[in-house]
């Protein structure tokens, strides 16, 4: 073994078996609360395959649920106490569920309590709201894989079942979004919760950000010996919020100058003419990213309608690459770690690779042959070593089933 190979041994984290994980969550509930739960529910994290920085311009995106899930073992109690615990955090909550109001709960329990609060319109006034919930999650926290949506959506499934609310999946998506924005006080566009609840195994989710309408798109990696390698670069940028706001403002300026409500409304067939009408060079590049990215999602979708991932893998990979290059050159939301991970993946034989999520740190994805995932990860780790970056973390994901009951 060469010295380089020795130093770059990396661990690929595939999600633990779902039924074993659900059984463990149930066991943790028993150890924590001293009796058996009524059931176990779970919801997955997500990655966005393509369609980045277009949501606030009413664009299109294509997320998929990943194999890593958050589990909620739960039981209804004949009281009004909401008691929450997590295997990943020591903070516990014990509160009168009738007194939930934004600001009343802090830390991670706000994501769960917020869902109960957001579901209030569906709860009969006479019903007791007491419940015990044990959270056990596999989605890495804060890696851009949406552990927060997985947590909210697992909680929504549990609460729906315990209180027999009769909500639709879309109503639970909306409750999870409301919990995050209005109760936990974080901002989210709805992509994460839609993907976590509405995804199907072997499929990506085509999401129209204009009205949150969705449909499944065949994306069966497993049967075609393909895999998605996720690299958490662990890079963080200090001015993310300001940079986001600036990109949003640039794209709004472009829409205003073109006389359309959003860039989604512009006729992308006239791309060069449209861009020619934008005087400012920066605004022109921002618009070019949004307009071409929306078109790339349409092209990606059309390719998957016309053939299998295996048959289309070359062109799909090229679209992933073009998306990243556009985010790097025109939208300028990458950082060196993201670019190095993508370049190393491509050089090591990935069909395509791009940053995923908002940028300025976070994760990349690479579409790879399943039996080459390890080698691609090692190449990325080696490149990080050469650049003096902190070691990245790797996850293997398959398109997974959305939120549901496990036990
Ligand atoms: P991301 O959603 O990308 O992982 P966020 O900052 O949106 O990052 O959400 C992470 C937060 O979600 C954590 O700080 C924590 O409050 C909460 N969270 C997610 N999963 C769990 C869990 N299993 N146990 C406790 N808190 C969790
Ligand atoms: Mg989140």
XYZ file of C-alpha atoms and ligand atoms in Angstrom:
435
model
C 0.000 0.000 0.000
C 1.350 3.430 -0.903
C 1.764 6.006 1.899
C -0.951 8.151 0.275
C -3.460 5.305 0.399
C -2.699 4.682 4.064
C -3.338 8.265 5.077
C -6.551 8.639 3.083
C -8.529 5.685 4.457
C -12.064 7.057 4.777
C -15.290 5.803 6.225
C -18.451 5.912 4.129
C -21.468 6.216 6.363
C -24.400 4.312 4.902
C -27.546 4.632 7.004
C -28.123 1.886 9.584
C -30.910 -0.568 8.809
C -34.310 1.146 9.135
C -36.132 -1.533 11.112
C -33.227 -1.990 13.522
C -33.069 1.764 14.043
C -36.811 1.907 14.736
C -36.478 -0.899 17.284
C -33.645 0.991 18.965
C -35.753 4.157 19.157
C -38.525 2.142 20.804
C -36.018 0.679 23.265
C -34.737 4.152 24.113
C -38.302 5.299 24.761
C -38.802 2.410 27.176
C -35.535 3.171 28.994
C -36.370 6.861 29.193
C -40.090 6.873 30.062
C -40.444 3.464 31.689
C -43.228 2.054 29.515
C -43.758 1.000 25.871
C -44.652 3.614 23.228
C -47.788 3.459 21.075
C -45.622 3.405 17.961
C -42.524 4.603 16.090
C -42.600 7.011 13.139
C -39.753 8.378 11.027
C -38.874 10.864 8.308
C -35.722 11.210 6.168
C -33.224 13.987 5.523
C -32.756 15.175 1.943
C -30.332 16.421 -0.681
C -31.156 18.627 -3.612
C -30.011 16.868 -6.803
C -30.351 19.933 -9.020
C -32.143 23.313 -8.992
C -30.102 25.520 -6.628
C -30.781 29.136 -5.667
C -33.946 29.225 -7.756
C -36.605 28.704 -5.055
C -36.993 32.414 -4.297
C -37.512 33.097 -8.012
C -40.409 30.604 -8.213
C -38.089 28.085 -9.856
C -37.950 24.291 -10.106
C -35.880 21.866 -8.080
C -35.341 18.157 -7.747
C -34.577 16.949 -4.207
C -34.573 13.347 -2.991
C -35.024 11.848 0.461
C -31.816 10.204 1.707
C -31.372 6.937 3.590
C -30.653 8.648 6.913
C -33.826 9.183 8.971
C -35.036 10.704 12.221
C -37.151 8.377 14.395
C -39.837 9.422 16.876
C -41.059 6.799 19.360
C -44.176 8.246 20.960
C -47.160 7.617 23.193
C -50.273 9.587 24.030
C -50.882 10.272 27.723
C -54.176 11.197 29.450
C -52.760 14.603 30.434
C -51.760 17.854 28.763
C -48.019 17.501 29.383
C -45.752 17.438 26.334
C -42.555 15.608 27.294
C -39.677 15.461 24.772
C -36.309 13.738 24.816
C -33.611 13.095 22.217
C -30.856 10.520 22.015
C -28.725 13.237 20.373
C -29.212 16.065 22.882
C -29.403 16.246 26.668
C -31.934 19.075 26.749
C -35.411 17.817 27.740
C -38.803 19.508 27.585
C -41.783 19.119 29.933
C -44.449 21.727 29.250
C -48.229 22.212 29.326
C -49.119 21.626 25.662
C -52.016 24.131 25.879
C -49.517 26.909 26.582
C -47.348 26.542 23.470
C -46.561 29.869 21.864
C -43.615 31.110 19.755
C -40.726 31.951 22.061
C -41.953 29.666 24.879
C -39.631 26.808 23.860
C -35.944 27.103 22.944
C -33.346 24.704 21.568
C -34.117 21.561 19.622
C -37.509 20.867 21.331
C -38.903 23.946 19.532
C -38.874 22.008 16.239
C -41.168 19.341 17.732
C -43.323 21.510 19.988
C -43.737 23.847 17.006
C -45.319 21.065 14.981
C -47.904 20.380 17.716
C -48.553 24.134 17.875
C -48.903 24.390 14.077
C -51.352 21.458 14.015
C -53.610 23.233 16.535
C -56.382 24.015 13.979
C -56.821 20.261 13.469
C -57.042 19.384 17.195
C -60.477 19.242 18.809
C -60.844 21.624 21.756
C -61.979 18.799 24.018
C -58.962 16.563 23.321
C -56.071 16.198 25.762
C -52.749 17.015 24.102
C -50.397 15.140 26.397
C -47.732 12.956 24.822
C -44.250 11.562 25.419
C -41.827 11.568 22.471
C -38.333 10.063 22.249
C -36.315 11.324 19.259
C -33.504 9.248 17.762
C -31.990 10.676 14.588
C -29.382 9.485 12.058
C -29.265 12.612 9.894
C -26.079 14.514 10.783
C -26.995 17.811 12.441
C -26.183 20.972 10.550
C -24.509 19.254 7.560
C -27.045 20.684 5.125
C -28.908 17.367 4.926
C -31.917 18.795 6.759
C -31.933 17.062 10.107
C -34.385 19.793 11.157
C -37.011 18.826 8.566
C -36.503 15.133 9.361
C -37.136 15.945 13.031
C -40.244 18.038 12.339
C -41.708 15.599 9.841
C -41.153 12.550 12.071
C -42.892 14.486 14.860
C -45.767 15.421 12.544
C -46.354 11.754 11.640
C -46.342 10.756 15.313
C -48.682 13.565 16.388
C -51.061 12.885 13.483
C -51.335 9.233 14.521
C -51.517 9.774 18.285
C -54.281 12.387 18.034
C -56.022 10.827 14.958
C -56.115 14.237 13.270
C -56.936 13.151 9.718
C -54.486 15.626 8.144
C -53.211 15.133 4.591
C -49.515 14.775 3.789
C -49.496 18.292 2.387
C -51.066 19.659 5.578
C -48.296 18.003 7.558
C -45.688 19.505 5.206
C -47.201 22.938 5.861
C -47.306 22.359 9.645
C -43.612 21.380 9.615
C -42.724 24.511 7.603
C -44.749 26.694 10.005
C -43.045 25.043 12.988
C -39.606 25.927 11.625
C -40.356 29.479 10.436
C -42.903 30.741 12.986
C -42.133 28.715 16.118
C -38.419 27.772 15.977
C -37.637 31.060 14.251
C -35.458 29.603 11.489
C -36.073 30.317 7.823
C -36.968 27.586 5.342
C -38.502 27.653 1.896
C -40.369 24.359 2.072
C -38.120 22.215 -0.105
C -36.810 20.263 2.897
C -40.188 19.386 4.391
C -41.732 18.546 0.990
C -38.881 16.150 0.229
C -39.005 14.574 3.698
C -42.750 13.856 3.570
C -43.596 13.386 -0.114
C -40.625 11.413 -1.512
C -40.835 7.814 -2.672
C -38.197 5.103 -2.675
C -36.307 4.962 -5.964
C -37.563 8.395 -6.972
C -36.581 12.037 -6.838
C -39.230 14.682 -6.211
C -39.919 17.305 -8.877
C -40.895 20.422 -6.918
C -42.365 23.579 -8.415
C -41.540 26.326 -5.920
C -44.289 28.535 -7.338
C -47.074 26.509 -5.703
C -45.180 23.684 -3.888
C -46.753 21.162 -6.285
C -44.750 17.944 -6.630
C -44.506 14.713 -8.604
C -42.213 11.696 -8.322
C -39.474 11.241 -10.952
C -37.847 7.807 -11.474
C -34.340 7.939 -9.983
C -33.602 4.326 -9.155
C -29.908 4.330 -8.376
C -29.727 1.063 -6.432
C -30.958 -1.304 -9.170
C -28.580 0.325 -11.637
C -25.453 -0.003 -9.483
C -25.213 3.767 -9.082
C -24.958 5.794 -5.892
C -24.920 9.342 -4.680
C -21.842 10.172 -2.623
C -22.445 13.082 -0.254
C -19.415 14.952 1.071
C -19.924 17.217 4.067
C -17.018 19.617 3.552
C -17.435 20.966 7.112
C -16.464 24.372 5.754
C -18.251 27.333 7.292
C -18.485 30.874 6.083
C -19.133 33.747 8.441
C -21.330 36.071 6.324
C -23.769 33.534 4.894
C -26.956 35.455 5.736
C -25.673 38.667 4.184
C -24.461 36.850 1.053
C -27.834 35.105 0.664
C -29.677 38.401 0.961
C -27.359 39.960 -1.614
C -27.957 37.118 -4.132
C -31.705 37.387 -3.610
C -31.581 41.131 -4.147
C -29.519 40.700 -7.348
C -32.009 38.237 -8.795
C -34.955 40.468 -7.824
C -33.212 43.389 -9.519
C -32.803 41.284 -12.677
C -36.509 40.349 -12.689
C -37.520 43.980 -12.181
C -35.272 45.148 -15.022
C -36.776 42.520 -17.319
C -40.301 43.572 -16.297
C -41.340 40.139 -14.933
C -42.588 39.259 -11.419
C -39.931 36.534 -11.076
C -37.228 35.121 -13.359
C -39.417 32.019 -13.762
C -41.718 34.221 -15.853
C -38.956 35.187 -18.305
C -38.784 33.375 -21.647
C -35.563 31.408 -21.352
C -35.608 30.642 -25.108
C -34.656 34.305 -25.511
C -31.748 33.964 -23.070
C -29.175 36.061 -24.929
C -31.696 38.823 -25.698
C -32.807 38.926 -22.057
C -29.252 39.052 -20.748
C -28.435 41.798 -23.239
C -31.089 43.943 -21.606
C -29.357 43.784 -18.221
C -26.828 46.601 -18.003
C -25.020 45.601 -14.813
C -22.484 42.824 -15.346
C -23.021 41.229 -11.911
C -26.820 41.281 -12.194
C -26.476 39.734 -15.664
C -24.429 36.830 -14.325
C -26.837 36.263 -11.412
C -29.767 36.161 -13.834
C -27.893 33.810 -16.151
C -27.475 31.351 -13.282
C -31.135 31.384 -12.250
C -32.451 31.186 -15.831
C -30.102 28.410 -16.938
C -30.520 26.470 -13.675
C -34.305 26.349 -14.102
C -33.736 25.106 -17.646
C -31.262 22.478 -16.390
C -33.922 21.107 -14.024
C -36.340 20.839 -16.967
C -33.661 19.078 -19.024
C -32.792 16.720 -16.157
C -36.473 15.868 -15.737
C -36.903 15.316 -19.499
C -33.892 12.970 -19.593
C -35.353 10.878 -16.770
C -38.707 10.729 -18.565
C -36.977 9.441 -21.708
C -34.758 6.757 -20.210
C -33.279 5.196 -17.096
C -30.591 6.878 -15.009
C -28.127 4.335 -16.405
C -29.064 5.124 -20.019
C -28.847 8.882 -19.428
C -25.996 8.947 -16.932
C -23.575 10.866 -19.165
C -25.962 13.736 -19.883
C -27.305 13.809 -16.324
C -23.752 14.083 -15.041
C -23.020 16.902 -17.483
C -26.025 18.848 -16.122
C -24.784 18.369 -12.538
C -21.383 19.684 -13.603
C -22.910 22.644 -15.438
C -24.984 23.485 -12.354
C -21.900 23.620 -10.168
C -19.919 25.674 -12.672
C -22.784 28.166 -12.889
C -22.966 28.432 -9.085
C -19.212 28.978 -8.978
C -18.768 31.418 -11.888
C -22.067 33.258 -12.194
C -23.665 33.030 -8.751
C -20.414 32.957 -6.750
C -21.710 30.927 -3.822
C -18.984 28.278 -3.679
C -15.946 28.212 -1.396
C -12.616 26.453 -2.097
C -13.674 23.313 -0.173
C -16.766 22.886 -2.381
C -14.773 23.387 -5.578
C -11.980 21.041 -4.490
C -14.468 18.292 -3.538
C -16.246 18.634 -6.893
C -13.039 18.749 -8.950
C -11.587 15.734 -7.124
C -14.804 13.732 -7.598
C -14.855 14.467 -11.322
C -11.166 13.592 -11.697
C -11.761 10.304 -9.851
C -14.431 9.238 -12.334
C -17.733 10.575 -10.986
C -20.341 10.987 -13.734
C -21.057 14.451 -12.370
C -20.622 16.451 -9.172
C -21.892 19.686 -7.707
C -22.345 21.597 -4.501
C -25.801 21.149 -2.960
C -27.706 23.492 -0.683
C -27.152 27.200 -0.258
C -23.357 27.167 -0.644
C -20.645 29.036 1.324
C -19.829 25.664 2.909
C -22.043 22.611 3.376
C -22.077 19.523 1.185
C -21.411 18.315 -2.337
C -22.943 15.393 -4.210
C -21.323 13.128 -6.775
C -23.164 10.646 -9.003
C -20.888 7.606 -9.033
C -20.758 3.936 -9.900
C -21.743 2.201 -6.657
C -18.522 0.178 -6.617
C -16.410 3.331 -7.059
C -17.928 5.372 -4.233
C -15.131 4.423 -1.864
C -12.405 5.331 -4.353
C -14.035 8.694 -5.143
C -14.338 9.457 -1.422
C -10.677 8.619 -0.930
C -9.709 10.925 -3.797
C -11.708 13.771 -2.226
C -10.141 13.122 1.185
C -6.656 13.116 -0.369
C -7.332 16.412 -2.149
C -8.536 17.947 1.132
C -5.337 16.762 2.788
C -3.222 18.342 0.054
C -5.037 21.669 0.468
C -4.744 21.597 4.258
C -8.534 21.507 4.745
C -10.147 19.765 7.720
C -11.147 16.172 6.911
C -14.566 15.931 5.222
C -17.285 13.426 6.110
C -18.899 11.075 3.621
C -22.405 9.651 3.358
C -23.843 7.204 0.859
C -27.450 7.887 0.010
C -30.133 6.134 -1.981
C -33.467 7.781 -2.877
C -35.684 6.775 0.016
C -39.288 6.669 1.162
C -40.742 9.768 2.807
C -42.201 10.022 6.296
C -44.212 7.104 7.671
C -44.855 4.667 10.478
C -42.215 2.072 11.365
C -43.728 0.141 14.275
P -29.813 20.918 9.127
O -31.306 20.917 9.026
O -29.152 21.242 7.829
O -29.261 19.666 9.726
P -30.416 23.024 10.940
O -29.586 24.044 11.620
O -31.552 23.498 10.094
O -29.413 22.109 10.107
O -31.035 22.043 12.008
C -30.228 21.441 12.993
C -30.938 21.522 14.326
O -32.060 20.615 14.334
C -30.078 21.082 15.481
O -29.306 22.150 15.960
C -31.120 20.647 16.491
O -31.671 21.764 17.153
C -32.211 20.054 15.619
N -32.122 18.588 15.510
C -32.092 17.862 14.374
N -32.069 16.531 14.641
C -32.087 16.405 15.988
C -32.071 15.282 16.892
N -32.011 14.015 16.454
N -32.108 15.561 18.215
C -32.144 16.826 18.666
N -32.162 17.903 17.869
C -32.126 17.713 16.542
Mg -32.505 22.606 8.495
